[in-house]
JSON list of C-alpha atoms in Angstrom, two decimals:
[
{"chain": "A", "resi": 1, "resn": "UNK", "atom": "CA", "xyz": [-77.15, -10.61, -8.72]},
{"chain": "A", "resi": 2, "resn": "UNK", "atom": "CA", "xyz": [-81.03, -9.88, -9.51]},
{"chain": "A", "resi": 3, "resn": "UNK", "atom": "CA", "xyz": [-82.26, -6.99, -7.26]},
{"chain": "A", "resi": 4, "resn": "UNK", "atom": "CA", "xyz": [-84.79, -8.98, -5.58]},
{"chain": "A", "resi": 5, "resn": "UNK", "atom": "CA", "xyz": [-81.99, -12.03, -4.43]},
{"chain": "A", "resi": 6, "resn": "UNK", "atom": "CA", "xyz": [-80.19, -9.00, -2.61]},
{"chain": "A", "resi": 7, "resn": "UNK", "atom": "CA", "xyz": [-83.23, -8.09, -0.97]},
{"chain": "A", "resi": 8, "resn": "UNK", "atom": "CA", "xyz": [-84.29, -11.78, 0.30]},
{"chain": "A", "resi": 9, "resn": "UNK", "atom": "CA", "xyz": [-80.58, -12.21, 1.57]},
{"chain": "A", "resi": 10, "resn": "UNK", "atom": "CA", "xyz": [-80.80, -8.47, 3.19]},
{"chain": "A", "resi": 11, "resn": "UNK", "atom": "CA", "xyz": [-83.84, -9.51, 4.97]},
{"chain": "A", "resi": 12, "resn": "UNK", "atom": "CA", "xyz": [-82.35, -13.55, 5.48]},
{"chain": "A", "resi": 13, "resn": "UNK", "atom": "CA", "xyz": [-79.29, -12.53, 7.07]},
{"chain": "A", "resi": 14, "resn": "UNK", "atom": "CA", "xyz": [-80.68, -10.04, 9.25]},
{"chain": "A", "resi": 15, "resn": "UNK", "atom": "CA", "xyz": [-83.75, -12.28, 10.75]},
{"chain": "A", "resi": 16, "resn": "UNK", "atom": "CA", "xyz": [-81.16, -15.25, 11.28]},
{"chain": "A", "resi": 17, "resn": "UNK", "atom": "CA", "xyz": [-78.06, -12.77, 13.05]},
{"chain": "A", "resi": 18, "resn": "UNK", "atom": "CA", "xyz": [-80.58, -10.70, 15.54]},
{"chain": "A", "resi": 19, "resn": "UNK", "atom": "CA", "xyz": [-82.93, -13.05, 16.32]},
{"chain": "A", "resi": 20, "resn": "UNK", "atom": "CA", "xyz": [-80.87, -15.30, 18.25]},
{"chain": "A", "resi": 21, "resn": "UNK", "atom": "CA", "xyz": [-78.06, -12.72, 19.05]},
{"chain": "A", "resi": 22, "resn": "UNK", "atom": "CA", "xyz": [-80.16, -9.90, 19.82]},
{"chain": "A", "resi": 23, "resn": "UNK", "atom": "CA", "xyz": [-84.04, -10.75, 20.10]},
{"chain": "A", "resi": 24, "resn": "UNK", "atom": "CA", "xyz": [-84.31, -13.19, 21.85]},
{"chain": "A", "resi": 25, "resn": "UNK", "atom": "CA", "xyz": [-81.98, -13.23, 24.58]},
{"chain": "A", "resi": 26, "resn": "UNK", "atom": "CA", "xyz": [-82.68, -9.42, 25.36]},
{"chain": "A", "resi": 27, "resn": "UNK", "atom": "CA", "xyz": [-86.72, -10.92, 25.54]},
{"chain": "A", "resi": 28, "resn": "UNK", "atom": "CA", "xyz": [-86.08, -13.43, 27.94]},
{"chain": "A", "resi": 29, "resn": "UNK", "atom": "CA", "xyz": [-84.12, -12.06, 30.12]},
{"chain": "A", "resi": 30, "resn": "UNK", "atom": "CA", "xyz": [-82.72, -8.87, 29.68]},
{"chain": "A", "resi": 31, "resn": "UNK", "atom": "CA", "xyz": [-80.40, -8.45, 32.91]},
{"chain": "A", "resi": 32, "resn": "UNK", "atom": "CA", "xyz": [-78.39, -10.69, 31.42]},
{"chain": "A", "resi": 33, "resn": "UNK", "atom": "CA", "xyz": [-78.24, -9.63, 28.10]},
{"chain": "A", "resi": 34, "resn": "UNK", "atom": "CA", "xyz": [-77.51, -6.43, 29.70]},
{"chain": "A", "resi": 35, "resn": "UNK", "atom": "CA", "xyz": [-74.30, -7.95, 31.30]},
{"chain": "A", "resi": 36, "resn": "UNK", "atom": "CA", "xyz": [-72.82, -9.60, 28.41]},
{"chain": "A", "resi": 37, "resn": "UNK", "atom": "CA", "xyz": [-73.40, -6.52, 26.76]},
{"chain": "A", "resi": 38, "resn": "UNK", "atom": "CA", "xyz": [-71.12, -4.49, 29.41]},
{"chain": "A", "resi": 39, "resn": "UNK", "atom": "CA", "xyz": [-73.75, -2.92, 31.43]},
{"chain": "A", "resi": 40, "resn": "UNK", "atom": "CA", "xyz": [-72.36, -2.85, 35.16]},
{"chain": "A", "resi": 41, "resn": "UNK", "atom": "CA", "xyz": [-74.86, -5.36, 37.65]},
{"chain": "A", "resi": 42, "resn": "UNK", "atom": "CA", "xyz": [-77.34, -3.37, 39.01]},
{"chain": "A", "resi": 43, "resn": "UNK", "atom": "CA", "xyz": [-80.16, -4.10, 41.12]},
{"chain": "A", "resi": 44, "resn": "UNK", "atom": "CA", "xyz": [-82.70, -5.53, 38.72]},
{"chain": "A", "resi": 45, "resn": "UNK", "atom": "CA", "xyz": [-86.16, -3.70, 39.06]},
{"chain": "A", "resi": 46, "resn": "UNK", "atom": "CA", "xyz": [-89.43, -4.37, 37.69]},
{"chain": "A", "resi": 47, "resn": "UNK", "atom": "CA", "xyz": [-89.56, -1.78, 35.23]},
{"chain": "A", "resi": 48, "resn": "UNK", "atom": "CA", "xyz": [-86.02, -2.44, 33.86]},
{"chain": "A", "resi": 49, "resn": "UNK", "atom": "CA", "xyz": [-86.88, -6.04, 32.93]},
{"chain": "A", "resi": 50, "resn": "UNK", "atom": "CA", "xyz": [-90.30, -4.86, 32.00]},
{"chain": "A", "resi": 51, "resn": "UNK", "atom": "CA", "xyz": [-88.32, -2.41, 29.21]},
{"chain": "A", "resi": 52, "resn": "UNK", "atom": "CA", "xyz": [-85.65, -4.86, 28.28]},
{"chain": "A", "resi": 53, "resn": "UNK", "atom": "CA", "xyz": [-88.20, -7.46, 27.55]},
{"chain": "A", "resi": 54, "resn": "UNK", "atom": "CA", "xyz": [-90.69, -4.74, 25.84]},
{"chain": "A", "resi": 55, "resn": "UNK", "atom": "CA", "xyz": [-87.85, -3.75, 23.39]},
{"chain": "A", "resi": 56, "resn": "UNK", "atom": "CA", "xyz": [-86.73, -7.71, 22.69]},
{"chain": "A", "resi": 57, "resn": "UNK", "atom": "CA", "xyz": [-90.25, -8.30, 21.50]},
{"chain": "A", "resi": 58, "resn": "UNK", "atom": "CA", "xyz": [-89.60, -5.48, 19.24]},
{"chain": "A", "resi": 59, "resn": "UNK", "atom": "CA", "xyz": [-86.62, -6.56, 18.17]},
{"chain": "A", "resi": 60, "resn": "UNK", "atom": "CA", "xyz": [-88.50, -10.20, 17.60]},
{"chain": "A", "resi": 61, "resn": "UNK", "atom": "CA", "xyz": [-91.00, -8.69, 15.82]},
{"chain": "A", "resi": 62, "resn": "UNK", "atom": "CA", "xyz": [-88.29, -7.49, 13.50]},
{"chain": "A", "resi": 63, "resn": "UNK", "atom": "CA", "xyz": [-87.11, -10.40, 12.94]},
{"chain": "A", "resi": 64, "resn": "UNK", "atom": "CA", "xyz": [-90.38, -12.31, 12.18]},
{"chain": "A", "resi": 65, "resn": "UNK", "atom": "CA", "xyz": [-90.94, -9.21, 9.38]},
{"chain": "A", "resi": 66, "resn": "UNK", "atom": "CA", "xyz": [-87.46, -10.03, 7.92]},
{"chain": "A", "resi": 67, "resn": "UNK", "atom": "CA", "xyz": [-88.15, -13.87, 7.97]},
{"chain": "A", "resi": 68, "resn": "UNK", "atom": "CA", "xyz": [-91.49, -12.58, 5.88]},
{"chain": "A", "resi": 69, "resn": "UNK", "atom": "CA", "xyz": [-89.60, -10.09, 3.59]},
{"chain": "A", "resi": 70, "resn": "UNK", "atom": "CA", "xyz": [-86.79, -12.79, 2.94]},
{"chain": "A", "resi": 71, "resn": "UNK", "atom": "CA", "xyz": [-89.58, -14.60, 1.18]},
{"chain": "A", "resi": 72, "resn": "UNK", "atom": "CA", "xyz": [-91.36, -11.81, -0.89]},
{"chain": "A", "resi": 73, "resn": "UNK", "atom": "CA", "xyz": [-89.48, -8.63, -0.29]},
{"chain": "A", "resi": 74, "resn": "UNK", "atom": "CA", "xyz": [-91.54, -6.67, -3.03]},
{"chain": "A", "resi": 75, "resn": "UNK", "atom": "CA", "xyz": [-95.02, -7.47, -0.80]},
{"chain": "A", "resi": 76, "resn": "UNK", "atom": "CA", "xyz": [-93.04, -6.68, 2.68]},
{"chain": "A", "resi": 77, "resn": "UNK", "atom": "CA", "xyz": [-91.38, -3.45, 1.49]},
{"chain": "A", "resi": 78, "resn": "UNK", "atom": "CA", "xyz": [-92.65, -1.47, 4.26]},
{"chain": "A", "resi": 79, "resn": "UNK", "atom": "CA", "xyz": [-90.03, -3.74, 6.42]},
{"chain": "A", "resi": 80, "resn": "UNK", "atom": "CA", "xyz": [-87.12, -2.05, 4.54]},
{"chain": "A", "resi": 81, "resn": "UNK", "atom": "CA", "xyz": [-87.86, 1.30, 5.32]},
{"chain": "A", "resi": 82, "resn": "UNK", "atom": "CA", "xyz": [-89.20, 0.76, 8.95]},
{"chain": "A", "resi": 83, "resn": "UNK", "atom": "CA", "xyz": [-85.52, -0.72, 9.48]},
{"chain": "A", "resi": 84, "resn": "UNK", "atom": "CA", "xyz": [-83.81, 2.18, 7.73]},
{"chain": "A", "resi": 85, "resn": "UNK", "atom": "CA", "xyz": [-85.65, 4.43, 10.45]},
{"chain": "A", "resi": 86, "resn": "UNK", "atom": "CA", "xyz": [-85.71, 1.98, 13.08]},
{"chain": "A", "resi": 87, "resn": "UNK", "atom": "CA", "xyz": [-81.60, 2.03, 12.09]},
{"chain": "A", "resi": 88, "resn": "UNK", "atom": "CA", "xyz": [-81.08, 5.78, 12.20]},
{"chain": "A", "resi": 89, "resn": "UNK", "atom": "CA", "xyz": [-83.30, 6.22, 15.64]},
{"chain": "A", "resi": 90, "resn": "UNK", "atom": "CA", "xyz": [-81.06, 3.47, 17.18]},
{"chain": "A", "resi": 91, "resn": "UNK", "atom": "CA", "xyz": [-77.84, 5.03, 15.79]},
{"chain": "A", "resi": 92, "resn": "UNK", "atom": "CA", "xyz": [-78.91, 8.17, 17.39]},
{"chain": "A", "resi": 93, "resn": "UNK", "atom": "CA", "xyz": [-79.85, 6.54, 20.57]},
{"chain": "A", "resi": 94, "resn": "UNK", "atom": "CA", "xyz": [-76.29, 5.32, 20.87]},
{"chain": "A", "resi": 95, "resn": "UNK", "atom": "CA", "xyz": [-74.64, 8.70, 20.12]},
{"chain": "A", "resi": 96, "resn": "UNK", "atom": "CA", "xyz": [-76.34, 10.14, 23.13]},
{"chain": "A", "resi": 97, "resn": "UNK", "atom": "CA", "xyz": [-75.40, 7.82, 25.01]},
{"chain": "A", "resi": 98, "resn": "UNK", "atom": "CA", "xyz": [-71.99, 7.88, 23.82]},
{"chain": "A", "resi": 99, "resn": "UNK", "atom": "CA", "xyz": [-71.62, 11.52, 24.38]},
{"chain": "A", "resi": 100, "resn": "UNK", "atom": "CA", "xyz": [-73.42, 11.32, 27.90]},
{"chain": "A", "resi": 101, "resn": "UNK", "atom": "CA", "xyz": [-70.79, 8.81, 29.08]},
{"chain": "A", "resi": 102, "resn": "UNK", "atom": "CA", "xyz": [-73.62, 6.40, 29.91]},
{"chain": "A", "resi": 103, "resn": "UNK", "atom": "CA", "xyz": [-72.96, 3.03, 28.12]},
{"chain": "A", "resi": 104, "resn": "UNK", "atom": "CA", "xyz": [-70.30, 0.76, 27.94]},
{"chain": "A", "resi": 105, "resn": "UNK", "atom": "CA", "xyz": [-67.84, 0.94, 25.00]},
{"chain": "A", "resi": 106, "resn": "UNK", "atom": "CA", "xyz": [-69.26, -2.08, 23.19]},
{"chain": "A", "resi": 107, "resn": "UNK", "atom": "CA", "xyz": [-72.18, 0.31, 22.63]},
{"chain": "A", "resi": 108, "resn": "UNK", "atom": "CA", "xyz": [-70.12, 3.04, 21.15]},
{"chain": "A", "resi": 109, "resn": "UNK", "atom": "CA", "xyz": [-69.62, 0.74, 17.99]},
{"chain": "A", "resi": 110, "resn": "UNK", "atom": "CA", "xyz": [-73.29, 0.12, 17.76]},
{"chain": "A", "resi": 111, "resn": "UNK", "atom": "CA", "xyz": [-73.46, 3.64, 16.21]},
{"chain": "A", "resi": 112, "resn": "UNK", "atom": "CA", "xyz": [-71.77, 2.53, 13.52]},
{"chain": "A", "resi": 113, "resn": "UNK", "atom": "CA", "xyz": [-73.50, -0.82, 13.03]},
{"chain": "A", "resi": 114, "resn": "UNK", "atom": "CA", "xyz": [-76.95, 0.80, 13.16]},
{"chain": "A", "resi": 115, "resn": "UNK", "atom": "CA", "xyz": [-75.82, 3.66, 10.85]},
{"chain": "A", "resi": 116, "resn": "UNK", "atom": "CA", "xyz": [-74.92, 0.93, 8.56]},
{"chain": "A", "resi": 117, "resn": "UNK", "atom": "CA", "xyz": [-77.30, -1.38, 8.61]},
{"chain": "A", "resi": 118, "resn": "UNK", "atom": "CA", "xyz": [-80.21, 1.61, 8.35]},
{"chain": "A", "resi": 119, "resn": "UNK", "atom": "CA", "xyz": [-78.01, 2.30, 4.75]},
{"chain": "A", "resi": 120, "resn": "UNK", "atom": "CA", "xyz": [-78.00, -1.30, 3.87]},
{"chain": "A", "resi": 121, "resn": "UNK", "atom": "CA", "xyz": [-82.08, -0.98, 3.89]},
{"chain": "A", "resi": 122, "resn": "UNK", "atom": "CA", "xyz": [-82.42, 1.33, 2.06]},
{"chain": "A", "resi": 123, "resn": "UNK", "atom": "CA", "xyz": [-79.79, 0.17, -0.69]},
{"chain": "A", "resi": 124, "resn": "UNK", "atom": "CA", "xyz": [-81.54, -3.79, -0.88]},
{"chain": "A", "resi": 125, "resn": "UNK", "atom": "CA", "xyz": [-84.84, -2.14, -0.19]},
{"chain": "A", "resi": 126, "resn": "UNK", "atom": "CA", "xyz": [-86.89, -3.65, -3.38]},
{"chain": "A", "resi": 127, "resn": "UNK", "atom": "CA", "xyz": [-87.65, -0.30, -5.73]},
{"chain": "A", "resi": 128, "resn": "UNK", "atom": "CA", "xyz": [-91.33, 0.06, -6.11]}
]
C-alpha cells in the first residue's frame, strides 16, 4: 500500500472513531461523558463543564484537521505531528493520573492507546 493511502486512512479512521466517540459527546456535555467514562457523579460546577467542553472542542478540532489530512495528507502534515505530541502529552496525562490514584481504571488503558496512537502518527505521517 502507497505511503500516502496509509496516511489518508491514518487520518480517516481517526476523524470518524473520535469524533463521535470522543469529540463530540465530551463537547456537549461533558458530565456525562465523564460518567460513562467511570468518573464518580459529582456536583457539576461551572468550571468543570466549562473545561470538559473547552477540551471537546479540541478534540473536534482534531478531528476536523484529520477529516482535512484524510484528503491531502502531504499539505496537512503539520496534523501528524501535532497528534504525535498531542498523543505523548495525553499518554503522560494519564500516567499521572494513574500513579496519583485519581481516575477510574478505564483511564489506565488510555496510556496505552495514546502511546500508540502518538506512534501510529508518526509512522503514517507523509515524509516530507
Amino acid at each position: 500500500m502507497d505511503e500516502l493511502r496509509v496516511s489518508r486512512r491514518f487520518a480517516a479512521v481517526f476523524a470518524s472513531i473520535v469524533g463521535p466517540v470522543l469529540a463530540l459527546p465530551l463537547l456537549l456535555d461533558p458530565y456525562r461523558w465523564a460518567r460513562a467514562f467511570g468518573w464518580p457523579k459529582e456536583p457539576e460546577t461551572d468550571v468543570g463543564l466549562y473545561f470538559g467542553r473547552c477540551l471537546g472542542a479540541l478534540a473536534t478540532a482534531t478531528c476536523v484537521q484529520a477529516a482535512r489530512a484524510a484528503r491531502d495528507p502531504e499539505r496537512h502534515r503539520s496534523y501528524f505531528e501535532f497528534v504525535e505530541i498531542g498523543g505523548w502529552l495525553l499518554a503522560a496525562v494519564h500516567l499521572r493520573g494513574l500513579l496519583e490514584r485519581r481516575q477510574p481504571p478505564i483511564e489506565h488503558a488510555e496510556i496505552v492507546v495514546y502511546s500508540a496512537l502518538a506512534t501510529a502518527a508518526r509512522r503514517y505521517m507523509p515524509r516530507g
